[in-house]
mmCIF file with all atom_site columns, C-alpha atoms in Angstrom:
data_model
loop_
_atom_site.group_PDB
_atom_site.id
_atom_site.type_symbol
_atom_site.label_atom_id
_atom_site.label_alt_id
_atom_site.label_comp_id
_atom_site.label_asym_id
_atom_site.label_entity_id
_atom_site.label_seq_id
_atom_site.pdbx_PDB_ins_code
_atom_site.Cartn_x
_atom_site.Cartn_y
_atom_site.Cartn_z
_atom_site.occupancy
_atom_site.B_iso_or_equiv
_atom_site.pdbx_formal_charge
_atom_site.auth_seq_id
_atom_site.auth_comp_id
_atom_site.auth_asym_id
_atom_site.auth_atom_id
_atom_site.pdbx_PDB_model_num
ATOM 1   C CA . MET A 1 1   ? -21.156 4.493   -46.866 1.00 62.00 ? 1   MET A CA 1
ATOM 2   C CA . ALA A 1 2   ? -22.130 7.374   -44.631 1.00 72.00 ? 2   ALA A CA 1
ATOM 3   C CA . THR A 1 3   ? -21.973 6.597   -40.961 1.00 84.00 ? 3   THR A CA 1
ATOM 4   C CA . LYS A 1 4   ? -25.112 7.264   -38.922 1.00 86.00 ? 4   LYS A CA 1
ATOM 5   C CA . ILE A 1 5   ? -24.182 9.559   -35.987 1.00 90.00 ? 5   ILE A CA 1
ATOM 6   C CA . GLY A 1 6   ? -25.555 8.419   -32.598 1.00 89.00 ? 6   GLY A CA 1
ATOM 7   C CA . TYR A 1 7   ? -23.961 10.917  -30.228 1.00 89.00 ? 7   TYR A CA 1
ATOM 8   C CA . PHE A 1 8   ? -25.890 13.893  -31.738 1.00 87.00 ? 8   PHE A CA 1
ATOM 9   C CA . GLU A 1 9   ? -29.005 12.904  -29.830 1.00 81.00 ? 9   GLU A CA 1
ATOM 10  C CA . ASP A 1 10  ? -27.371 12.202  -26.464 1.00 89.00 ? 10  ASP A CA 1
ATOM 11  C CA . SER A 1 11  ? -23.789 13.057  -25.407 1.00 93.00 ? 11  SER A CA 1
ATOM 12  C CA . TYR A 1 12  ? -24.349 10.705  -22.438 1.00 95.00 ? 12  TYR A CA 1
ATOM 13  C CA . LYS A 1 13  ? -24.870 7.588   -24.535 1.00 95.00 ? 13  LYS A CA 1
ATOM 14  C CA . PHE A 1 14  ? -21.882 5.521   -23.633 1.00 97.00 ? 14  PHE A CA 1
ATOM 15  C CA . SER A 1 15  ? -22.926 2.112   -25.109 1.00 97.00 ? 15  SER A CA 1
ATOM 16  C CA . ALA A 1 16  ? -24.855 0.887   -28.140 1.00 96.00 ? 16  ALA A CA 1
ATOM 17  C CA . SER A 1 17  ? -25.306 -2.095  -30.410 1.00 96.00 ? 17  SER A CA 1
ATOM 18  C CA . CYS A 1 18  ? -24.168 -1.753  -34.041 1.00 96.00 ? 18  CYS A CA 1
ATOM 19  C CA . HIS A 1 19  ? -22.730 -3.791  -36.920 1.00 96.00 ? 19  HIS A CA 1
ATOM 20  C CA . ILE A 1 20  ? -19.227 -3.756  -38.311 1.00 96.00 ? 20  ILE A CA 1
ATOM 21  C CA . LEU A 1 21  ? -19.214 -2.615  -41.961 1.00 97.00 ? 21  LEU A CA 1
ATOM 22  C CA . ALA A 1 22  ? -15.549 -2.917  -42.755 1.00 97.00 ? 22  ALA A CA 1
ATOM 23  C CA . SER A 1 23  ? -12.073 -3.567  -41.408 1.00 97.00 ? 23  SER A CA 1
ATOM 24  C CA . SER A 1 24  ? -9.292  -1.856  -43.363 1.00 98.00 ? 24  SER A CA 1
ATOM 25  C CA . GLN A 1 25  ? -6.271  0.391   -43.229 1.00 98.00 ? 25  GLN A CA 1
ATOM 26  C CA . ASP A 1 26  ? -5.311  3.937   -44.264 1.00 97.00 ? 26  ASP A CA 1
ATOM 27  C CA . GLU A 1 27  ? -2.376  6.272   -43.602 1.00 97.00 ? 27  GLU A CA 1
ATOM 28  C CA . HIS A 1 28  ? -3.428  6.530   -39.929 1.00 97.00 ? 28  HIS A CA 1
ATOM 29  C CA . GLY A 1 29  ? -3.540  2.781   -39.331 1.00 98.00 ? 29  GLY A CA 1
ATOM 30  C CA . SER A 1 30  ? -6.031  -0.046  -39.041 1.00 98.00 ? 30  SER A CA 1
ATOM 31  C CA . TYR A 1 31  ? -9.645  0.911   -38.612 1.00 98.00 ? 31  TYR A CA 1
ATOM 32  C CA . LEU A 1 32  ? -13.246 -0.295  -38.385 1.00 98.00 ? 32  LEU A CA 1
ATOM 33  C CA . THR A 1 33  ? -16.360 1.366   -39.758 1.00 98.00 ? 33  THR A CA 1
ATOM 34  C CA . LEU A 1 34  ? -19.757 0.845   -38.087 1.00 97.00 ? 34  LEU A CA 1
ATOM 35  C CA . THR A 1 35  ? -23.421 1.156   -39.284 1.00 95.00 ? 35  THR A CA 1
ATOM 36  C CA . GLU A 1 36  ? -23.879 3.712   -36.436 1.00 94.00 ? 36  GLU A CA 1
ATOM 37  C CA . THR A 1 37  ? -21.377 5.317   -34.132 1.00 96.00 ? 37  THR A CA 1
ATOM 38  C CA . ILE A 1 38  ? -21.556 6.813   -30.640 1.00 97.00 ? 38  ILE A CA 1
ATOM 39  C CA . PHE A 1 39  ? -17.868 7.696   -30.846 1.00 98.00 ? 39  PHE A CA 1
ATOM 40  C CA . TYR A 1 40  ? -17.008 11.339  -31.345 1.00 97.00 ? 40  TYR A CA 1
ATOM 41  C CA . PRO A 1 41  ? -14.405 11.819  -34.136 1.00 97.00 ? 41  PRO A CA 1
ATOM 42  C CA . GLN A 1 42  ? -11.659 14.427  -33.576 1.00 97.00 ? 42  GLN A CA 1
ATOM 43  C CA . GLY A 1 43  ? -12.616 17.864  -34.845 1.00 94.00 ? 43  GLY A CA 1
ATOM 44  C CA . GLY A 1 44  ? -14.231 21.161  -33.953 1.00 92.00 ? 44  GLY A CA 1
ATOM 45  C CA . GLY A 1 45  ? -11.564 21.772  -31.302 1.00 96.00 ? 45  GLY A CA 1
ATOM 46  C CA . GLN A 1 46  ? -12.519 18.613  -29.431 1.00 98.00 ? 46  GLN A CA 1
ATOM 47  C CA . PRO A 1 47  ? -10.395 15.396  -29.170 1.00 98.00 ? 47  PRO A CA 1
ATOM 48  C CA . SER A 1 48  ? -11.865 12.091  -30.238 1.00 98.00 ? 48  SER A CA 1
ATOM 49  C CA . ASP A 1 49  ? -13.453 9.544   -28.000 1.00 98.00 ? 49  ASP A CA 1
ATOM 50  C CA . LYS A 1 50  ? -11.707 6.296   -27.045 1.00 99.00 ? 50  LYS A CA 1
ATOM 51  C CA . GLY A 1 51  ? -13.255 2.998   -26.078 1.00 98.00 ? 51  GLY A CA 1
ATOM 52  C CA . SER A 1 52  ? -13.893 -0.483  -27.586 1.00 98.00 ? 52  SER A CA 1
ATOM 53  C CA . VAL A 1 53  ? -16.217 -2.715  -29.569 1.00 98.00 ? 53  VAL A CA 1
ATOM 54  C CA . ALA A 1 54  ? -16.734 -6.251  -28.338 1.00 96.00 ? 54  ALA A CA 1
ATOM 55  C CA . VAL A 1 55  ? -18.482 -9.532  -29.289 1.00 92.00 ? 55  VAL A CA 1
ATOM 56  C CA . GLU A 1 56  ? -18.143 -13.067 -27.991 1.00 88.00 ? 56  GLU A CA 1
ATOM 57  C CA . GLY A 1 57  ? -14.775 -12.745 -26.275 1.00 86.00 ? 57  GLY A CA 1
ATOM 58  C CA . THR A 1 58  ? -13.160 -10.446 -28.891 1.00 92.00 ? 58  THR A CA 1
ATOM 59  C CA . GLN A 1 59  ? -12.599 -6.892  -27.812 1.00 95.00 ? 59  GLN A CA 1
ATOM 60  C CA . ALA A 1 60  ? -11.103 -4.319  -30.240 1.00 97.00 ? 60  ALA A CA 1
ATOM 61  C CA . PHE A 1 61  ? -9.890  -1.202  -28.474 1.00 98.00 ? 61  PHE A CA 1
ATOM 62  C CA . ILE A 1 62  ? -10.520 2.189   -30.220 1.00 98.00 ? 62  ILE A CA 1
ATOM 63  C CA . HIS A 1 63  ? -7.668  4.568   -29.664 1.00 98.00 ? 63  HIS A CA 1
ATOM 64  C CA . ALA A 1 64  ? -8.715  7.342   -32.073 1.00 98.00 ? 64  ALA A CA 1
ATOM 65  C CA . VAL A 1 65  ? -11.660 8.267   -34.220 1.00 98.00 ? 65  VAL A CA 1
ATOM 66  C CA . ARG A 1 66  ? -11.566 10.397  -37.452 1.00 98.00 ? 66  ARG A CA 1
ATOM 67  C CA . TRP A 1 67  ? -13.815 11.565  -40.217 1.00 96.00 ? 67  TRP A CA 1
ATOM 68  C CA . ALA A 1 68  ? -12.995 10.385  -43.772 1.00 96.00 ? 68  ALA A CA 1
ATOM 69  C CA . GLY A 1 69  ? -15.483 12.123  -45.965 1.00 92.00 ? 69  GLY A CA 1
ATOM 70  C CA . ASP A 1 70  ? -18.902 11.205  -44.621 1.00 89.00 ? 70  ASP A CA 1
ATOM 71  C CA . GLU A 1 71  ? -17.535 8.046   -43.016 1.00 94.00 ? 71  GLU A CA 1
ATOM 72  C CA . VAL A 1 72  ? -16.309 7.762   -39.409 1.00 97.00 ? 72  VAL A CA 1
ATOM 73  C CA . ARG A 1 73  ? -13.232 5.511   -38.943 1.00 98.00 ? 73  ARG A CA 1
ATOM 74  C CA . HIS A 1 74  ? -12.474 3.924   -35.589 1.00 98.00 ? 74  HIS A CA 1
ATOM 75  C CA . TYR A 1 75  ? -8.736  3.191   -35.289 1.00 99.00 ? 75  TYR A CA 1
ATOM 76  C CA . THR A 1 76  ? -7.607  -0.064  -33.702 1.00 98.00 ? 76  THR A CA 1
ATOM 77  C CA . ASP A 1 77  ? -4.361  -1.934  -33.025 1.00 95.00 ? 77  ASP A CA 1
ATOM 78  C CA . ARG A 1 78  ? -4.871  -4.240  -36.043 1.00 96.00 ? 78  ARG A CA 1
ATOM 79  C CA . GLU A 1 79  ? -7.499  -5.327  -38.577 1.00 95.00 ? 79  GLU A CA 1
ATOM 80  C CA . TYR A 1 80  ? -10.474 -7.450  -37.486 1.00 96.00 ? 80  TYR A CA 1
ATOM 81  C CA . PRO A 1 81  ? -11.809 -9.006  -40.720 1.00 95.00 ? 81  PRO A CA 1
ATOM 82  C CA . HIS A 1 82  ? -13.706 -11.739 -38.826 1.00 93.00 ? 82  HIS A CA 1
ATOM 83  C CA . LEU A 1 83  ? -15.919 -9.043  -37.197 1.00 94.00 ? 83  LEU A CA 1
ATOM 84  C CA . VAL A 1 84  ? -17.217 -7.707  -40.503 1.00 96.00 ? 84  VAL A CA 1
ATOM 85  C CA . GLY A 1 85  ? -21.018 -8.115  -40.628 1.00 96.00 ? 85  GLY A CA 1
ATOM 86  C CA . ARG A 1 86  ? -21.170 -9.044  -36.959 1.00 96.00 ? 86  ARG A CA 1
ATOM 87  C CA . GLU A 1 87  ? -23.241 -7.221  -34.357 1.00 97.00 ? 87  GLU A CA 1
ATOM 88  C CA . VAL A 1 88  ? -21.033 -5.782  -31.612 1.00 97.00 ? 88  VAL A CA 1
ATOM 89  C CA . GLN A 1 89  ? -21.388 -3.745  -28.477 1.00 97.00 ? 89  GLN A CA 1
ATOM 90  C CA . ALA A 1 90  ? -19.724 -0.316  -28.671 1.00 98.00 ? 90  ALA A CA 1
ATOM 91  C CA . LEU A 1 91  ? -18.447 1.220   -25.433 1.00 98.00 ? 91  LEU A CA 1
ATOM 92  C CA . VAL A 1 92  ? -17.245 4.773   -25.084 1.00 98.00 ? 92  VAL A CA 1
ATOM 93  C CA . ASP A 1 93  ? -14.741 5.754   -22.362 1.00 98.00 ? 93  ASP A CA 1
ATOM 94  C CA . GLU A 1 94  ? -17.215 7.553   -20.128 1.00 98.00 ? 94  GLU A CA 1
ATOM 95  C CA . GLU A 1 95  ? -14.758 9.608   -18.073 1.00 98.00 ? 95  GLU A CA 1
ATOM 96  C CA . ARG A 1 96  ? -13.033 10.896  -21.185 1.00 98.00 ? 96  ARG A CA 1
ATOM 97  C CA . ARG A 1 97  ? -16.318 11.748  -22.888 1.00 98.00 ? 97  ARG A CA 1
ATOM 98  C CA . VAL A 1 98  ? -17.695 13.644  -19.873 1.00 98.00 ? 98  VAL A CA 1
ATOM 99  C CA . GLN A 1 99  ? -14.412 15.597  -19.542 1.00 98.00 ? 99  GLN A CA 1
ATOM 100 C CA . ASN A 1 100 ? -14.371 16.584  -23.180 1.00 98.00 ? 100 ASN A CA 1
ATOM 101 C CA . SER A 1 101 ? -18.042 17.544  -23.097 1.00 98.00 ? 101 SER A CA 1
ATOM 102 C CA . ARG A 1 102 ? -17.463 19.752  -20.016 1.00 98.00 ? 102 ARG A CA 1
ATOM 103 C CA . LEU A 1 103 ? -14.553 21.498  -21.671 1.00 98.00 ? 103 LEU A CA 1
ATOM 104 C CA . HIS A 1 104 ? -16.430 22.016  -24.936 1.00 98.00 ? 104 HIS A CA 1
ATOM 105 C CA . THR A 1 105 ? -19.478 23.583  -23.243 1.00 98.00 ? 105 THR A CA 1
ATOM 106 C CA . ALA A 1 106 ? -17.124 25.661  -21.107 1.00 99.00 ? 106 ALA A CA 1
ATOM 107 C CA . GLY A 1 107 ? -15.486 27.021  -24.201 1.00 99.00 ? 107 GLY A CA 1
ATOM 108 C CA . HIS A 1 108 ? -18.802 28.065  -25.644 1.00 98.00 ? 108 HIS A CA 1
ATOM 109 C CA . LEU A 1 109 ? -19.769 29.804  -22.370 1.00 98.00 ? 109 LEU A CA 1
ATOM 110 C CA . LEU A 1 110 ? -16.496 31.634  -22.126 1.00 99.00 ? 110 LEU A CA 1
ATOM 111 C CA . ALA A 1 111 ? -16.911 32.910  -25.714 1.00 98.00 ? 111 ALA A CA 1
ATOM 112 C CA . HIS A 1 112 ? -20.432 34.187  -24.902 1.00 98.00 ? 112 HIS A CA 1
ATOM 113 C CA . ILE A 1 113 ? -19.360 35.887  -21.708 1.00 98.00 ? 113 ILE A CA 1
ATOM 114 C CA . VAL A 1 114 ? -16.413 37.719  -23.249 1.00 98.00 ? 114 VAL A CA 1
ATOM 115 C CA . GLU A 1 115 ? -18.516 38.852  -26.218 1.00 97.00 ? 115 GLU A CA 1
ATOM 116 C CA . MET A 1 116 ? -21.180 40.054  -23.803 1.00 96.00 ? 116 MET A CA 1
ATOM 117 C CA . LEU A 1 117 ? -18.764 41.964  -21.603 1.00 96.00 ? 117 LEU A CA 1
ATOM 118 C CA . CYS A 1 118 ? -16.754 43.398  -24.465 1.00 95.00 ? 118 CYS A CA 1
ATOM 119 C CA . PRO A 1 119 ? -18.621 43.185  -27.869 1.00 93.00 ? 119 PRO A CA 1
ATOM 120 C CA . SER A 1 120 ? -15.472 44.414  -29.732 1.00 94.00 ? 120 SER A CA 1
ATOM 121 C CA . TRP A 1 121 ? -14.062 40.909  -29.335 1.00 96.00 ? 121 TRP A CA 1
ATOM 122 C CA . ARG A 1 122 ? -15.460 37.987  -31.364 1.00 96.00 ? 122 ARG A CA 1
ATOM 123 C CA . ALA A 1 123 ? -14.590 34.354  -30.686 1.00 97.00 ? 123 ALA A CA 1
ATOM 124 C CA . HIS A 1 124 ? -13.212 32.606  -33.781 1.00 95.00 ? 124 HIS A CA 1
ATOM 125 C CA . LYS A 1 125 ? -11.441 29.464  -32.566 1.00 96.00 ? 125 LYS A CA 1
ATOM 126 C CA . GLY A 1 126 ? -11.759 27.066  -29.660 1.00 98.00 ? 126 GLY A CA 1
ATOM 127 C CA . HIS A 1 127 ? -9.328  24.417  -28.377 1.00 98.00 ? 127 HIS A CA 1
ATOM 128 C CA . HIS A 1 128 ? -11.201 22.257  -25.854 1.00 98.00 ? 128 HIS A CA 1
ATOM 129 C CA . TYR A 1 129 ? -8.430  19.875  -24.880 1.00 98.00 ? 129 TYR A CA 1
ATOM 130 C CA . PRO A 1 130 ? -7.587  18.897  -21.276 1.00 96.00 ? 130 PRO A CA 1
ATOM 131 C CA . ASP A 1 131 ? -3.920  19.769  -21.609 1.00 94.00 ? 131 ASP A CA 1
ATOM 132 C CA . GLY A 1 132 ? -4.413  23.391  -22.490 1.00 95.00 ? 132 GLY A CA 1
ATOM 133 C CA . ALA A 1 133 ? -7.972  24.538  -23.265 1.00 98.00 ? 133 ALA A CA 1
ATOM 134 C CA . TYR A 1 134 ? -8.422  28.094  -24.685 1.00 99.00 ? 134 TYR A CA 1
ATOM 135 C CA . VAL A 1 135 ? -10.609 30.284  -26.835 1.00 99.00 ? 135 VAL A CA 1
ATOM 136 C CA . GLU A 1 136 ? -9.119  32.768  -29.368 1.00 98.00 ? 136 GLU A CA 1
ATOM 137 C CA . PHE A 1 137 ? -10.804 36.087  -30.121 1.00 98.00 ? 137 PHE A CA 1
ATOM 138 C CA . VAL A 1 138 ? -10.275 38.731  -32.774 1.00 97.00 ? 138 VAL A CA 1
ATOM 139 C CA . CYS A 1 139 ? -10.999 42.478  -32.645 1.00 95.00 ? 139 CYS A CA 1
ATOM 140 C CA . GLU A 1 140 ? -11.818 44.486  -35.816 1.00 82.00 ? 140 GLU A CA 1
ATOM 141 C CA . CYS A 1 141 ? -11.419 47.861  -34.122 1.00 85.00 ? 141 CYS A CA 1
ATOM 142 C CA . SER A 1 142 ? -8.173  49.842  -34.322 1.00 80.00 ? 142 SER A CA 1
ATOM 143 C CA . ASN A 1 143 ? -7.698  50.072  -30.599 1.00 85.00 ? 143 ASN A CA 1
ATOM 144 C CA . ALA A 1 144 ? -8.406  46.646  -29.092 1.00 84.00 ? 144 ALA A CA 1
ATOM 145 C CA . PRO A 1 145 ? -9.594  46.950  -25.400 1.00 88.00 ? 145 PRO A CA 1
ATOM 146 C CA . GLY A 1 146 ? -8.167  44.832  -22.576 1.00 89.00 ? 146 GLY A CA 1
ATOM 147 C CA . ILE A 1 147 ? -10.114 42.160  -20.745 1.00 93.00 ? 147 ILE A CA 1
ATOM 148 C CA . ASP A 1 148 ? -10.655 42.021  -17.007 1.00 96.00 ? 148 ASP A CA 1
ATOM 149 C CA . LEU A 1 149 ? -10.392 38.292  -16.081 1.00 97.00 ? 149 LEU A CA 1
ATOM 150 C CA . ALA A 1 150 ? -11.823 38.878  -12.702 1.00 98.00 ? 150 ALA A CA 1
ATOM 151 C CA . GLN A 1 151 ? -14.971 40.307  -14.293 1.00 98.00 ? 151 GLN A CA 1
ATOM 152 C CA . VAL A 1 152 ? -15.081 37.404  -16.707 1.00 98.00 ? 152 VAL A CA 1
ATOM 153 C CA . ASN A 1 153 ? -14.873 34.854  -13.888 1.00 98.00 ? 153 ASN A CA 1
ATOM 154 C CA . THR A 1 154 ? -17.592 36.596  -11.898 1.00 98.00 ? 154 THR A CA 1
ATOM 155 C CA . ALA A 1 155 ? -19.910 36.322  -14.933 1.00 98.00 ? 155 ALA A CA 1
ATOM 156 C CA . LEU A 1 156 ? -18.905 32.710  -15.529 1.00 98.00 ? 156 LEU A CA 1
ATOM 157 C CA . ALA A 1 157 ? -19.603 31.760  -11.918 1.00 98.00 ? 157 ALA A CA 1
ATOM 158 C CA . ARG A 1 158 ? -22.972 33.492  -12.070 1.00 97.00 ? 158 ARG A CA 1
ATOM 159 C CA . ALA A 1 159 ? -23.992 31.576  -15.275 1.00 97.00 ? 159 ALA A CA 1
ATOM 160 C CA . VAL A 1 160 ? -22.967 28.238  -13.693 1.00 98.00 ? 160 VAL A CA 1
ATOM 161 C CA . ALA A 1 161 ? -24.792 29.052  -10.464 1.00 97.00 ? 161 ALA A CA 1
ATOM 162 C CA . GLU A 1 162 ? -27.925 29.968  -12.393 1.00 96.00 ? 162 GLU A CA 1
ATOM 163 C CA . ASP A 1 163 ? -27.635 26.729  -14.311 1.00 96.00 ? 163 ASP A CA 1
ATOM 164 C CA . LEU A 1 164 ? -28.601 28.278  -17.621 1.00 92.00 ? 164 LEU A CA 1
ATOM 165 C CA . PRO A 1 165 ? -30.336 25.759  -19.879 1.00 92.00 ? 165 PRO A CA 1
ATOM 166 C CA . ILE A 1 166 ? -28.576 24.171  -22.808 1.00 94.00 ? 166 ILE A CA 1
ATOM 167 C CA . PHE A 1 167 ? -30.502 23.637  -26.047 1.00 92.00 ? 167 PHE A CA 1
ATOM 168 C CA . ILE A 1 168 ? -29.377 21.395  -28.889 1.00 91.00 ? 168 ILE A CA 1
ATOM 169 C CA . GLN A 1 169 ? -31.294 21.497  -32.191 1.00 88.00 ? 169 GLN A CA 1
ATOM 170 C CA . ASN A 1 170 ? -30.696 18.428  -34.339 1.00 81.00 ? 170 ASN A CA 1
ATOM 171 C CA . ASP A 1 171 ? -33.215 19.038  -37.104 1.00 71.00 ? 171 ASP A CA 1
ATOM 172 C CA . ASN A 1 172 ? -30.462 19.163  -39.777 1.00 67.00 ? 172 ASN A CA 1
ATOM 173 C CA . PRO A 1 173 ? -27.346 17.019  -39.077 1.00 61.00 ? 173 PRO A CA 1
ATOM 174 C CA . SER A 1 174 ? -25.244 19.327  -41.275 1.00 66.00 ? 174 SER A CA 1
ATOM 175 C CA . HIS A 1 175 ? -26.446 22.422  -39.383 1.00 75.00 ? 175 HIS A CA 1
ATOM 176 C CA . ARG A 1 176 ? -26.693 21.357  -35.708 1.00 88.00 ? 176 ARG A CA 1
ATOM 177 C CA . LEU A 1 177 ? -27.167 24.256  -33.329 1.00 93.00 ? 177 LEU A CA 1
ATOM 178 C CA . VAL A 1 178 ? -26.163 24.538  -29.626 1.00 95.00 ? 178 VAL A CA 1
ATOM 179 C CA . ALA A 1 179 ? -27.379 27.286  -27.421 1.00 96.00 ? 179 ALA A CA 1
ATOM 180 C CA . ILE A 1 180 ? -26.758 28.290  -23.795 1.00 97.00 ? 180 ILE A CA 1
ATOM 181 C CA . GLY A 1 181 ? -29.557 30.278  -22.180 1.00 94.00 ? 181 GLY A CA 1
ATOM 182 C CA . SER A 1 182 ? -30.561 33.207  -24.255 1.00 94.00 ? 182 SER A CA 1
ATOM 183 C CA . TYR A 1 183 ? -27.116 33.549  -25.984 1.00 95.00 ? 183 TYR A CA 1
ATOM 184 C CA . GLN A 1 184 ? -26.849 33.248  -29.723 1.00 94.00 ? 184 GLN A CA 1
ATOM 185 C CA . PRO A 1 185 ? -27.007 29.669  -30.922 1.00 94.00 ? 185 PRO A CA 1
ATOM 186 C CA . GLN A 1 186 ? -23.776 28.345  -32.375 1.00 94.00 ? 186 GLN A CA 1
ATOM 187 C CA . ARG A 1 187 ? -23.305 25.803  -35.109 1.00 93.00 ? 187 ARG A CA 1
ATOM 188 C CA . CYS A 1 188 ? -21.485 22.875  -33.486 1.00 94.00 ? 188 CYS A CA 1
ATOM 189 C CA . GLY A 1 189 ? -21.057 19.144  -33.941 1.00 92.00 ? 189 GLY A CA 1
ATOM 190 C CA . GLY A 1 190 ? -19.445 18.480  -30.580 1.00 94.00 ? 190 GLY A CA 1
ATOM 191 C CA . THR A 1 191 ? -20.624 16.864  -27.363 1.00 96.00 ? 191 THR A CA 1
ATOM 192 C CA . HIS A 1 192 ? -21.953 18.950  -24.491 1.00 96.00 ? 192 HIS A CA 1
ATOM 193 C CA . VAL A 1 193 ? -23.099 18.668  -20.898 1.00 96.00 ? 193 VAL A CA 1
ATOM 194 C CA . LYS A 1 194 ? -26.806 18.605  -19.988 1.00 92.00 ? 194 LYS A CA 1
ATOM 195 C CA . SER A 1 195 ? -26.480 21.143  -17.168 1.00 91.00 ? 195 SER A CA 1
ATOM 196 C CA . LEU A 1 196 ? -24.123 24.097  -16.544 1.00 96.00 ? 196 LEU A CA 1
ATOM 197 C CA . LYS A 1 197 ? -23.906 22.930  -12.953 1.00 95.00 ? 197 LYS A CA 1
ATOM 198 C CA . GLU A 1 198 ? -21.527 20.260  -14.334 1.00 96.00 ? 198 GLU A CA 1
ATOM 199 C CA . LEU A 1 199 ? -19.065 23.072  -14.923 1.00 98.00 ? 199 LEU A CA 1
ATOM 200 C CA . ALA A 1 200 ? -18.480 23.709  -11.221 1.00 95.00 ? 200 ALA A CA 1
ATOM 201 C CA . GLY A 1 201 ? -14.848 24.863  -10.756 1.00 96.00 ? 201 GLY A CA 1
ATOM 202 C CA . PHE A 1 202 ? -14.684 26.460  -14.265 1.00 97.00 ? 202 PHE A CA 1
ATOM 203 C CA . SER A 1 203 ? -12.580 29.558  -14.597 1.00 98.00 ? 203 SER A CA 1
ATOM 204 C CA . ALA A 1 204 ? -10.564 31.620  -17.026 1.00 98.00 ? 204 ALA A CA 1
ATOM 205 C CA . THR A 1 205 ? -6.987  31.226  -15.913 1.00 98.00 ? 205 THR A CA 1
ATOM 206 C CA . LYS A 1 206 ? -4.827  33.422  -18.201 1.00 97.00 ? 206 LYS A CA 1
ATOM 207 C CA . GLN A 1 207 ? -4.941  35.692  -21.210 1.00 97.00 ? 207 GLN A CA 1
ATOM 208 C CA . LYS A 1 208 ? -2.501  36.810  -23.878 1.00 96.00 ? 208 LYS A CA 1
ATOM 209 C CA . GLN A 1 209 ? -3.286  39.732  -26.074 1.00 94.00 ? 209 GLN A CA 1
ATOM 210 C CA . LYS A 1 210 ? -1.232  40.680  -29.184 1.00 92.00 ? 210 LYS A CA 1
ATOM 211 C CA . GLY A 1 211 ? -2.714  43.545  -31.091 1.00 90.00 ? 211 GLY A CA 1
ATOM 212 C CA . SER A 1 212 ? -6.143  42.550  -32.339 1.00 93.00 ? 212 SER A CA 1
ATOM 213 C CA . GLN A 1 213 ? -5.803  38.968  -31.277 1.00 95.00 ? 213 GLN A CA 1
ATOM 214 C CA . LEU A 1 214 ? -6.653  37.575  -27.749 1.00 97.00 ? 214 LEU A CA 1
ATOM 215 C CA . LYS A 1 215 ? -6.257  34.090  -26.370 1.00 98.00 ? 215 LYS A CA 1
ATOM 216 C CA . ILE A 1 216 ? -7.938  33.194  -23.015 1.00 98.00 ? 216 ILE A CA 1
ATOM 217 C CA . GLY A 1 217 ? -6.994  29.947  -21.340 1.00 98.00 ? 217 GLY A CA 1
ATOM 218 C CA . TYR A 1 218 ? -9.417  28.154  -19.030 1.00 99.00 ? 218 TYR A CA 1
ATOM 219 C CA . SER A 1 219 ? -9.735  25.032  -16.902 1.00 98.00 ? 219 SER A CA 1
ATOM 220 C CA . ILE A 1 220 ? -12.236 23.057  -14.807 1.00 97.00 ? 220 ILE A CA 1
ATOM 221 C CA . GLU A 1 221 ? -11.184 21.746  -11.420 1.00 89.00 ? 221 GLU A CA 1
#
């Protein structure tokens, strides 16, 4: 059964009531499926949420979340068959969610800024993980230009200071759009901050260019 996605509407929804649909196993381990989930499953360059589901003294810790077709699976330490059909309280690790949301929005903003400053480069991959966030760009021209990180960071700081608005369009779950200010909306299923001011301390830290490929690393203090 398809899982209803609860985090699309609000990336800051850290708790919710739901029912356990199933407790089973696959090649990744034991898992639970829920009628509705506020847990973000790994994908789109963003790591999964962690947290727990709890009811009447039983707490099942969620250490990973993955898509399996149109079903979201929440991986636990063991199976919990006695919870099937029960209403539980789902709790997302708030600190981890906020950190992942900040890094994901930061990756989008970095892509927009680089494409604005140097249109020859187009973002094609983002890795929004705390242990080494980066955005990869490709250039279709024969002589790929260099990037001035100081100029990039000046533009990033300006965008954060101006607190450009963030728009999320959820009209179609399979075609969710995220836009920052007047930049081109991007199709994205990830979690994002509500305000660019939450990206204080964001900067591009390093770059590596090899021919028509460019990788720019970034971090948030």
